[in-house]
Amino acid sequence: MTQAFQTAEKPVGKAGIWGWMLFDWAAQPFFTVVTTFIFGPYFVSRLTSDPVSAQAAWSNAATAASIVIALLSPILGSIADRSGSRKPWIGFFAAIKIVSLVLLWQAAPGSPVLLPLVLFSLASIAAEFSIVFNDSMMPTLVAPKDVGRISNTAWGLGYLGGMIVLIAVVLFVAASPETGKTILGGAPLFGLDPAKGEDARITGPVSALWYLLFILPMFFFTPDRQKGEPLRQAVKEGLADLARTWREVRQRRGILHFLIARMIYQDGVNGLLILGGVFAAGMFGWSTMEIGIYGIILNIVAIFGCLVASRLDAALGSKAMIVISLVLLTIATLGIVSTGTGFTAFGLVPLSTDSTGALFGTMAEKVYILYGVLIGLAFGPVQASSRSFLARSISVEEAGRYFGIYALSGRATSFMATLSFSILTGLFASARIGMASLLIFLLAGLILLLRTPYPAGRP
């Protein structure tokens, strides 16, 4: 196998590389405080009076977004290769994401649930499309030996950015609906009323402002490819390129095997990202404050995991890092679904149900957090090393096309994970059984990845 990765002819300065890495810093708060730890659990536990149905509705919204992302990502990536510039596309989808997040403020308790579900779906679609174009810039920035380092470092920066926003929400905004006081004992900033869900609803506008501010370094300092063909011609030629790519990828067996494996295991990863927080909220009745602290713990661990992985990726390779991460995620998911209010390991290990009255006062909650630590260690590396795996196997000229297909591989069947959760949760009235379905995706993807050559390269 030969390695097809190439870099741009002109070296990229530190400001350009840091501008690119700060994209993850800018983008992550949406996934941290809106999707996983604050707004999602708020939607499930406080916006409606039926947590099981709300979990299914949240999952369905994620499913709809995933289908749109899967269908359009390869097309947009191919068009971008022909049009040359990535930044205009990122700017266009950033505007959609920012507006959608600002409007989440309208999701007050008792209000119709359709609007926040639509806005969440639009923000998710715009976020993922922006990521396609940002990721496709990576092969132009550094040498092959450094892609794993900057990919994992960027992901670590993302978790740091998400954690900073999460900490700010937990300490100064999230408050008990009963007392109206934050964990520090004061009133929430800006006079926000937790009884009206304002401490959770504000995460939409805050994430939008954070994103707007911190994508600017990428626009100012990171070099973009020169403008290529006019848009109409780029669309025509891009679609033709995509058709050729589909034929070509079947001949590049290594890349094909990797994309299929990633398609499957990423389903499980996406399911954990989308459903992990709402599952905890449903099981333990955690408030915004408790969910937020849990998220802070996971993000601190995730930053450490990414920093370690940035070095291990260079020493062991991207494939080894993905395998290690998937093993940790499988163990963690098995632990989560085997835990109830008075037991873990499917009842083999009984746990006291007595509560200290403090945060995470029961033993089951503490055990759940320990499993969450494993998730935190693996979340970043499994995704960062996946994109560096592909970056080491393609050329600059085909980056848009292949990262579009890469996005497809991450979303093509991702609705299967959330859909299986929805179906099994509704069928058995048990979110635990729904979460257990994620194990199938993680294990199947791991088995296929073990049979994939690294780097994929050309035949």
Short mmCIF file of C-alpha atoms in Angstrom, two decimals, residues 2-435:
data_model
loop_
_atom_site.label_atom_id
_atom_site.label_comp_id
_atom_site.label_asym_id
_atom_site.label_seq_id
_atom_site.Cartn_x
_atom_site.Cartn_y
_atom_site.Cartn_z
CA THR A 2 1.27 3.47 -0.79
CA GLN A 3 0.35 6.46 1.26
CA ALA A 4 -1.53 8.99 -0.86
CA PHE A 5 -1.50 11.81 1.67
CA GLN A 6 -0.01 15.06 0.41
CA THR A 7 0.31 18.49 1.92
CA ALA A 8 0.11 21.92 0.40
CA GLU A 9 3.19 23.20 -1.41
CA LYS A 10 3.46 26.26 0.83
CA PRO A 11 4.02 25.62 4.55
CA VAL A 12 1.25 26.76 6.86
CA GLY A 13 2.27 28.95 9.80
CA LYS A 14 1.36 28.36 13.43
CA ALA A 15 -1.42 30.94 13.29
CA GLY A 16 -3.07 29.04 10.44
CA ILE A 17 -2.83 25.71 12.22
CA TRP A 18 -4.14 27.17 15.48
CA GLY A 19 -6.96 28.86 13.61
CA TRP A 20 -7.97 25.48 12.19
CA MET A 21 -7.74 23.74 15.57
CA LEU A 22 -9.83 26.47 17.22
CA PHE A 23 -12.73 25.42 15.00
CA ASP A 24 -13.23 22.43 17.31
CA TRP A 25 -12.98 24.77 20.31
CA ALA A 26 -15.73 26.90 18.75
CA ALA A 27 -17.99 24.03 17.70
CA GLN A 28 -17.90 21.75 20.75
CA PRO A 29 -20.14 23.69 23.21
CA PHE A 30 -23.14 22.90 21.00
CA PHE A 31 -22.51 19.18 21.41
CA THR A 32 -21.58 19.51 25.10
CA VAL A 33 -24.23 21.79 26.57
CA VAL A 34 -27.05 21.55 24.02
CA THR A 35 -26.98 18.00 22.68
CA THR A 36 -25.66 16.03 25.65
CA PHE A 37 -25.53 17.60 29.09
CA ILE A 38 -27.88 20.56 29.53
CA PHE A 39 -30.55 21.26 26.91
CA GLY A 40 -31.12 17.62 25.89
CA PRO A 41 -31.71 16.44 29.48
CA TYR A 42 -33.85 19.56 30.10
CA PHE A 43 -35.99 18.63 27.11
CA VAL A 44 -36.45 15.12 28.52
CA SER A 45 -36.98 15.86 32.20
CA ARG A 46 -38.51 19.34 32.39
CA LEU A 47 -39.94 20.51 29.08
CA THR A 48 -42.53 17.71 29.07
CA SER A 49 -44.17 15.48 31.67
CA ASP A 50 -43.37 12.16 29.94
CA PRO A 51 -39.60 11.41 30.05
CA VAL A 52 -39.82 8.15 28.09
CA SER A 53 -41.71 9.73 25.18
CA ALA A 54 -39.45 12.77 25.32
CA GLN A 55 -36.35 10.57 25.03
CA ALA A 56 -37.87 8.90 21.98
CA ALA A 57 -38.75 12.30 20.44
CA TRP A 58 -35.21 13.62 21.01
CA SER A 59 -33.83 10.46 19.45
CA ASN A 60 -36.18 10.82 16.46
CA ALA A 61 -35.02 14.40 15.88
CA ALA A 62 -31.43 13.20 15.86
CA THR A 63 -32.41 10.43 13.44
CA ALA A 64 -33.98 12.88 10.99
CA ALA A 65 -30.89 15.10 11.10
CA SER A 66 -28.63 12.10 10.53
CA ILE A 67 -30.50 11.08 7.39
CA VAL A 68 -30.13 14.55 5.86
CA ILE A 69 -26.43 14.66 6.79
CA ALA A 70 -25.83 11.22 5.31
CA LEU A 71 -27.51 12.07 2.01
CA LEU A 72 -25.95 15.48 1.40
CA SER A 73 -22.45 15.37 2.92
CA PRO A 74 -20.76 13.50 0.03
CA ILE A 75 -22.45 15.77 -2.52
CA LEU A 76 -21.31 18.94 -0.74
CA GLY A 77 -17.79 17.59 -0.31
CA SER A 78 -17.47 16.83 -4.02
CA ILE A 79 -18.77 20.27 -4.96
CA ALA A 80 -16.28 21.86 -2.55
CA ASP A 81 -13.38 20.07 -4.24
CA ARG A 82 -14.36 21.73 -7.52
CA SER A 83 -15.23 25.15 -6.12
CA GLY A 84 -11.97 25.17 -4.17
CA SER A 85 -12.72 27.35 -1.18
CA ARG A 86 -14.09 25.81 2.00
CA LYS A 87 -14.62 28.94 4.07
CA PRO A 88 -17.73 30.25 2.24
CA TRP A 89 -19.46 26.93 2.90
CA ILE A 90 -18.47 26.98 6.55
CA GLY A 91 -19.76 30.54 6.86
CA PHE A 92 -23.10 29.67 5.23
CA PHE A 93 -23.79 26.74 7.53
CA ALA A 94 -22.49 28.67 10.54
CA ALA A 95 -25.25 31.23 9.99
CA ILE A 96 -27.91 28.50 10.01
CA LYS A 97 -26.47 26.95 13.15
CA ILE A 98 -26.21 30.26 15.00
CA VAL A 99 -29.80 31.31 14.23
CA SER A 100 -31.18 27.90 15.20
CA LEU A 101 -29.34 27.92 18.52
CA VAL A 102 -30.47 31.44 19.41
CA LEU A 103 -34.09 30.42 18.84
CA LEU A 104 -33.84 27.53 21.30
CA TRP A 105 -34.47 30.19 23.94
CA GLN A 106 -38.15 29.91 23.03
CA ALA A 107 -38.43 26.33 24.39
CA ALA A 108 -40.14 27.10 27.70
CA PRO A 109 -41.74 24.35 29.82
CA GLY A 110 -45.19 23.50 28.53
CA SER A 111 -44.55 25.00 25.10
CA PRO A 112 -44.98 22.88 21.93
CA VAL A 113 -42.09 20.46 21.53
CA LEU A 114 -41.96 20.61 17.73
CA LEU A 115 -40.07 23.92 17.52
CA PRO A 116 -37.07 22.89 19.68
CA LEU A 117 -36.90 19.55 17.89
CA VAL A 118 -36.77 21.25 14.48
CA LEU A 119 -34.22 23.80 15.67
CA PHE A 120 -32.05 21.07 17.20
CA SER A 121 -32.17 19.13 13.93
CA LEU A 122 -31.24 22.19 11.86
CA ALA A 123 -28.35 23.07 14.18
CA SER A 124 -27.10 19.46 14.04
CA ILE A 125 -27.22 19.40 10.24
CA ALA A 126 -25.44 22.74 9.89
CA ALA A 127 -22.82 21.73 12.46
CA GLU A 128 -21.98 18.49 10.68
CA PHE A 129 -21.82 20.09 7.22
CA SER A 130 -19.39 22.69 8.58
CA ILE A 131 -17.27 19.89 10.03
CA VAL A 132 -17.05 18.22 6.60
CA PHE A 133 -15.46 21.32 5.10
CA ASN A 134 -13.24 22.00 8.10
CA ASP A 135 -11.94 18.41 8.19
CA SER A 136 -11.20 18.48 4.47
CA MET A 137 -8.78 21.38 5.07
CA MET A 138 -6.59 19.23 7.34
CA PRO A 139 -4.49 17.52 4.60
CA THR A 140 -3.27 20.94 3.43
CA LEU A 141 -1.91 22.01 6.81
CA VAL A 142 0.75 19.58 8.06
CA ALA A 143 2.88 16.59 7.09
CA PRO A 144 1.42 13.07 7.39
CA LYS A 145 3.33 12.33 10.59
CA ASP A 146 1.64 15.28 12.32
CA VAL A 147 -2.00 14.79 11.35
CA GLY A 148 -2.77 12.58 14.35
CA ARG A 149 -1.20 15.12 16.67
CA ILE A 150 -3.12 18.15 15.42
CA SER A 151 -6.34 16.15 15.06
CA ASN A 152 -6.26 14.92 18.66
CA THR A 153 -5.03 18.29 19.94
CA ALA A 154 -7.89 20.03 18.17
CA TRP A 155 -10.35 17.56 19.65
CA GLY A 156 -8.86 18.18 23.09
CA LEU A 157 -9.27 21.92 22.58
CA GLY A 158 -12.87 21.25 21.64
CA TYR A 159 -13.50 19.43 24.90
CA LEU A 160 -11.78 22.24 26.80
CA GLY A 161 -14.02 24.82 25.14
CA GLY A 162 -17.10 22.74 25.84
CA MET A 163 -16.03 22.28 29.46
CA ILE A 164 -15.47 25.99 30.00
CA VAL A 165 -18.98 26.77 28.80
CA LEU A 166 -20.39 23.88 30.84
CA ILE A 167 -18.61 25.03 34.01
CA ALA A 168 -19.89 28.57 33.52
CA VAL A 169 -23.45 27.26 33.14
CA VAL A 170 -23.20 24.94 36.15
CA LEU A 171 -21.59 27.45 38.51
CA PHE A 172 -23.32 30.67 37.55
CA VAL A 173 -26.50 29.82 35.65
CA ALA A 174 -27.92 26.39 36.57
CA ALA A 175 -29.99 26.53 39.74
CA SER A 176 -32.36 24.40 41.73
CA PRO A 177 -35.97 24.96 40.59
CA GLU A 178 -37.01 24.65 44.26
CA THR A 179 -34.59 27.15 45.83
CA GLY A 180 -33.64 29.26 42.83
CA LYS A 181 -29.99 29.15 43.96
CA THR A 182 -26.90 28.03 42.06
CA ILE A 183 -24.38 25.53 43.42
CA LEU A 184 -22.42 28.53 44.75
CA GLY A 185 -25.46 29.65 46.71
CA GLY A 186 -26.20 32.76 44.68
CA ALA A 187 -28.85 33.80 42.22
CA PRO A 188 -28.36 32.81 38.55
CA LEU A 189 -26.68 35.36 36.31
CA PHE A 190 -28.88 37.75 34.34
CA GLY A 191 -31.83 36.98 36.62
CA LEU A 192 -32.54 33.70 34.86
CA ASP A 193 -35.44 31.75 36.35
CA PRO A 194 -34.76 27.99 36.69
CA ALA A 195 -38.47 27.31 37.24
CA LYS A 196 -39.03 28.47 33.65
CA GLY A 197 -36.12 26.43 32.34
CA GLU A 198 -34.15 29.57 31.52
CA ASP A 199 -30.95 28.12 32.97
CA ALA A 200 -31.09 25.37 30.33
CA ARG A 201 -32.61 27.39 27.49
CA ILE A 202 -29.80 29.97 27.65
CA THR A 203 -27.33 27.31 26.46
CA GLY A 204 -28.59 27.77 22.89
CA PRO A 205 -27.76 31.49 22.62
CA VAL A 206 -24.53 31.06 24.60
CA SER A 207 -23.33 28.28 22.28
CA ALA A 208 -24.23 30.43 19.28
CA LEU A 209 -22.21 33.40 20.56
CA TRP A 210 -19.22 31.20 21.44
CA TYR A 211 -19.27 29.65 17.96
CA LEU A 212 -19.51 33.03 16.25
CA LEU A 213 -16.52 34.44 18.14
CA PHE A 214 -14.14 31.52 17.92
CA ILE A 215 -14.51 30.48 14.31
CA LEU A 216 -13.13 33.89 13.34
CA PRO A 217 -9.43 32.87 13.74
CA MET A 218 -9.97 30.12 11.18
CA PHE A 219 -11.42 32.65 8.73
CA PHE A 220 -8.65 35.18 9.39
CA PHE A 221 -5.52 33.03 9.62
CA THR A 222 -6.02 29.55 8.14
CA PRO A 223 -5.27 29.47 4.40
CA ASP A 224 -8.03 28.22 2.14
CA ARG A 225 -7.59 26.61 -1.23
CA GLN A 226 -7.75 29.00 -4.15
CA LYS A 227 -11.14 29.57 -5.68
CA GLY A 228 -11.81 27.02 -8.37
CA GLU A 229 -14.65 26.63 -10.82
CA PRO A 230 -17.83 28.76 -10.83
CA LEU A 231 -20.58 27.37 -8.61
CA ARG A 232 -22.79 26.03 -11.42
CA GLN A 233 -19.90 24.21 -13.05
CA ALA A 234 -18.61 23.07 -9.64
CA VAL A 235 -21.98 21.48 -8.92
CA LYS A 236 -22.05 19.69 -12.26
CA GLU A 237 -18.46 18.50 -12.12
CA GLY A 238 -18.68 17.74 -8.39
CA LEU A 239 -21.60 15.38 -8.91
CA ALA A 240 -19.70 13.67 -11.71
CA ASP A 241 -16.65 13.37 -9.43
CA LEU A 242 -18.82 11.85 -6.72
CA ALA A 243 -20.09 9.19 -9.11
CA ARG A 244 -16.50 8.39 -10.07
CA THR A 245 -15.50 8.31 -6.41
CA TRP A 246 -18.17 5.73 -5.62
CA ARG A 247 -16.78 3.53 -8.38
CA GLU A 248 -13.22 4.21 -7.29
CA VAL A 249 -13.70 3.52 -3.60
CA ARG A 250 -14.79 -0.02 -4.39
CA GLN A 251 -11.32 -0.57 -5.85
CA ARG A 252 -9.58 0.95 -2.84
CA ARG A 253 -10.39 -1.93 -0.55
CA GLY A 254 -8.54 -0.60 2.47
CA ILE A 255 -10.44 2.68 2.46
CA LEU A 256 -13.72 0.87 1.76
CA HIS A 257 -13.23 -1.47 4.71
CA PHE A 258 -12.34 1.45 6.96
CA LEU A 259 -15.39 3.48 5.92
CA ILE A 260 -17.72 0.54 6.53
CA ALA A 261 -16.18 -0.16 9.94
CA ARG A 262 -16.36 3.50 10.84
CA MET A 263 -19.96 3.70 9.63
CA ILE A 264 -20.92 1.02 12.13
CA TYR A 265 -18.88 1.97 15.19
CA GLN A 266 -19.63 5.67 14.77
CA ASP A 267 -23.32 4.79 15.09
CA GLY A 268 -22.62 3.60 18.59
CA VAL A 269 -20.44 6.63 19.36
CA ASN A 270 -23.11 9.03 18.10
CA GLY A 271 -25.73 7.21 20.13
CA LEU A 272 -23.69 7.64 23.30
CA LEU A 273 -23.11 11.33 22.53
CA ILE A 274 -26.78 12.04 21.90
CA LEU A 275 -28.39 9.78 24.48
CA GLY A 276 -25.88 9.47 27.34
CA GLY A 277 -27.00 12.58 29.19
CA VAL A 278 -30.72 12.05 28.72
CA PHE A 279 -30.37 8.42 29.82
CA ALA A 280 -28.76 9.52 33.11
CA ALA A 281 -31.42 12.19 33.61
CA GLY A 282 -34.16 9.63 33.13
CA MET A 283 -32.56 7.02 35.43
CA PHE A 284 -31.60 9.20 38.37
CA GLY A 285 -33.77 12.28 37.89
CA TRP A 286 -30.68 14.48 37.76
CA SER A 287 -31.22 18.22 37.63
CA THR A 288 -29.44 20.56 35.24
CA MET A 289 -26.84 21.15 37.95
CA GLU A 290 -26.08 17.45 38.43
CA ILE A 291 -26.01 16.70 34.71
CA GLY A 292 -23.69 19.65 34.24
CA ILE A 293 -21.23 18.47 36.89
CA TYR A 294 -21.27 15.00 35.35
CA GLY A 295 -20.46 16.62 32.02
CA ILE A 296 -17.59 18.59 33.54
CA ILE A 297 -16.08 15.38 34.91
CA LEU A 298 -16.31 13.72 31.50
CA ASN A 299 -14.82 16.72 29.73
CA ILE A 300 -11.86 16.95 32.10
CA VAL A 301 -11.14 13.28 31.47
CA ALA A 302 -11.70 13.77 27.72
CA ILE A 303 -9.11 16.54 27.54
CA PHE A 304 -6.58 14.28 29.24
CA GLY A 305 -7.53 11.44 26.87
CA CYS A 306 -6.99 13.58 23.79
CA LEU A 307 -3.64 14.90 24.99
CA VAL A 308 -2.39 11.38 25.63
CA ALA A 309 -3.83 10.16 22.34
CA SER A 310 -2.11 12.96 20.41
CA ARG A 311 1.21 11.34 21.34
CA LEU A 312 0.10 7.73 21.13
CA ASP A 313 -1.37 8.26 17.67
CA ALA A 314 2.08 9.19 16.39
CA ALA A 315 3.73 6.26 18.20
CA LEU A 316 1.16 3.51 17.70
CA GLY A 317 -0.82 4.76 14.70
CA SER A 318 -4.41 5.86 14.25
CA LYS A 319 -5.79 2.34 13.96
CA ALA A 320 -4.40 1.27 17.35
CA MET A 321 -5.91 4.36 18.99
CA ILE A 322 -9.34 3.63 17.50
CA VAL A 323 -9.20 0.01 18.69
CA ILE A 324 -8.24 1.01 22.24
CA SER A 325 -11.00 3.62 22.31
CA LEU A 326 -13.67 1.22 21.07
CA VAL A 327 -12.74 -1.35 23.72
CA LEU A 328 -13.11 1.31 26.44
CA LEU A 329 -16.45 2.50 25.03
CA THR A 330 -17.77 -1.05 24.89
CA ILE A 331 -16.84 -1.70 28.53
CA ALA A 332 -18.38 1.62 29.59
CA THR A 333 -21.63 1.05 27.70
CA LEU A 334 -21.97 -2.44 29.12
CA GLY A 335 -21.43 -0.98 32.58
CA ILE A 336 -24.04 1.72 32.10
CA VAL A 337 -26.80 -0.56 30.88
CA SER A 338 -26.02 -3.06 33.65
CA THR A 339 -26.53 -0.44 36.36
CA GLY A 340 -29.74 0.40 38.18
CA THR A 341 -30.62 2.33 41.31
CA GLY A 342 -29.54 -0.56 43.55
CA PHE A 343 -27.16 -2.64 41.52
CA THR A 344 -24.54 -2.89 38.79
CA ALA A 345 -23.22 -5.76 36.63
CA PHE A 346 -26.86 -6.80 35.97
CA GLY A 347 -27.50 -7.36 39.64
CA LEU A 348 -24.40 -9.42 40.35
CA VAL A 349 -23.08 -6.52 42.41
CA PRO A 350 -25.77 -5.08 44.70
CA LEU A 351 -25.44 -1.43 45.70
CA SER A 352 -26.80 0.44 48.67
CA THR A 353 -29.78 2.65 47.86
CA ASP A 354 -29.09 4.95 50.81
CA SER A 355 -28.30 8.50 49.79
CA THR A 356 -25.99 10.92 51.53
CA GLY A 357 -28.18 13.78 50.38
CA ALA A 358 -25.27 15.35 48.54
CA LEU A 359 -24.69 15.44 44.79
CA PHE A 360 -24.49 11.91 43.37
CA GLY A 361 -25.41 10.66 46.83
CA THR A 362 -26.20 7.03 45.99
CA MET A 363 -23.68 4.31 45.16
CA ALA A 364 -25.35 3.71 41.78
CA GLU A 365 -24.72 7.30 40.78
CA LYS A 366 -21.07 7.05 41.77
CA VAL A 367 -20.66 3.82 39.78
CA TYR A 368 -22.35 5.45 36.79
CA ILE A 369 -19.79 8.26 36.93
CA LEU A 370 -16.94 5.74 36.96
CA TYR A 371 -18.27 4.22 33.75
CA GLY A 372 -18.58 7.75 32.41
CA VAL A 373 -14.87 8.28 33.02
CA LEU A 374 -14.12 5.48 30.54
CA ILE A 375 -16.39 7.19 28.01
CA GLY A 376 -14.57 10.46 28.56
CA LEU A 377 -11.20 8.84 27.94
CA ALA A 378 -12.30 7.33 24.63
CA PHE A 379 -14.76 9.79 23.05
CA GLY A 380 -12.21 12.19 21.67
CA PRO A 381 -9.51 9.77 20.47
CA VAL A 382 -11.93 7.48 18.63
CA GLN A 383 -13.14 10.40 16.52
CA ALA A 384 -9.89 12.35 16.18
CA SER A 385 -7.87 9.28 15.20
CA SER A 386 -10.57 8.25 12.74
CA ARG A 387 -10.20 11.45 10.77
CA SER A 388 -6.39 11.23 10.90
CA PHE A 389 -6.66 7.61 9.67
CA LEU A 390 -8.43 8.86 6.55
CA ALA A 391 -6.20 11.92 6.14
CA ARG A 392 -3.17 9.64 5.94
CA SER A 393 -4.80 7.67 3.13
CA ILE A 394 -5.91 10.36 0.64
CA SER A 395 -4.51 13.24 -1.38
CA VAL A 396 -5.23 16.94 -1.03
CA GLU A 397 -7.15 17.03 -4.33
CA GLU A 398 -9.67 14.41 -3.21
CA ALA A 399 -10.00 15.53 0.40
CA GLY A 400 -13.43 17.11 -0.01
CA ARG A 401 -14.89 14.07 -1.75
CA TYR A 402 -13.50 11.58 0.71
CA PHE A 403 -14.29 13.59 3.80
CA GLY A 404 -17.81 13.94 2.43
CA ILE A 405 -18.00 10.16 2.18
CA TYR A 406 -16.35 10.01 5.60
CA ALA A 407 -19.19 12.12 6.97
CA LEU A 408 -21.59 9.79 5.19
CA SER A 409 -19.92 6.81 6.87
CA GLY A 410 -20.46 8.51 10.19
CA ARG A 411 -24.10 9.28 9.49
CA ALA A 412 -25.37 6.90 6.79
CA THR A 413 -26.74 4.45 9.32
CA SER A 414 -26.46 6.53 12.48
CA PHE A 415 -30.22 6.77 12.52
CA MET A 416 -30.11 3.02 13.17
CA ALA A 417 -28.60 3.57 16.63
CA THR A 418 -31.07 6.24 17.69
CA LEU A 419 -33.92 4.44 15.90
CA SER A 420 -33.12 1.17 17.65
CA PHE A 421 -33.05 3.07 20.93
CA SER A 422 -36.45 4.61 20.16
CA ILE A 423 -38.04 1.34 19.08
CA LEU A 424 -36.72 -0.75 21.96
CA THR A 425 -37.41 1.96 24.53
CA GLY A 426 -41.00 2.26 23.32
CA LEU A 427 -41.51 -1.48 22.91
CA PHE A 428 -40.22 -2.44 26.35
CA ALA A 429 -40.82 0.89 28.14
CA SER A 430 -37.16 0.68 29.17
CA ALA A 431 -34.44 3.12 28.17
CA ARG A 432 -31.87 0.61 29.50
CA ILE A 433 -32.81 -1.93 26.82
CA GLY A 434 -32.66 0.84 24.23
CA MET A 435 -29.14 1.83 25.32
#
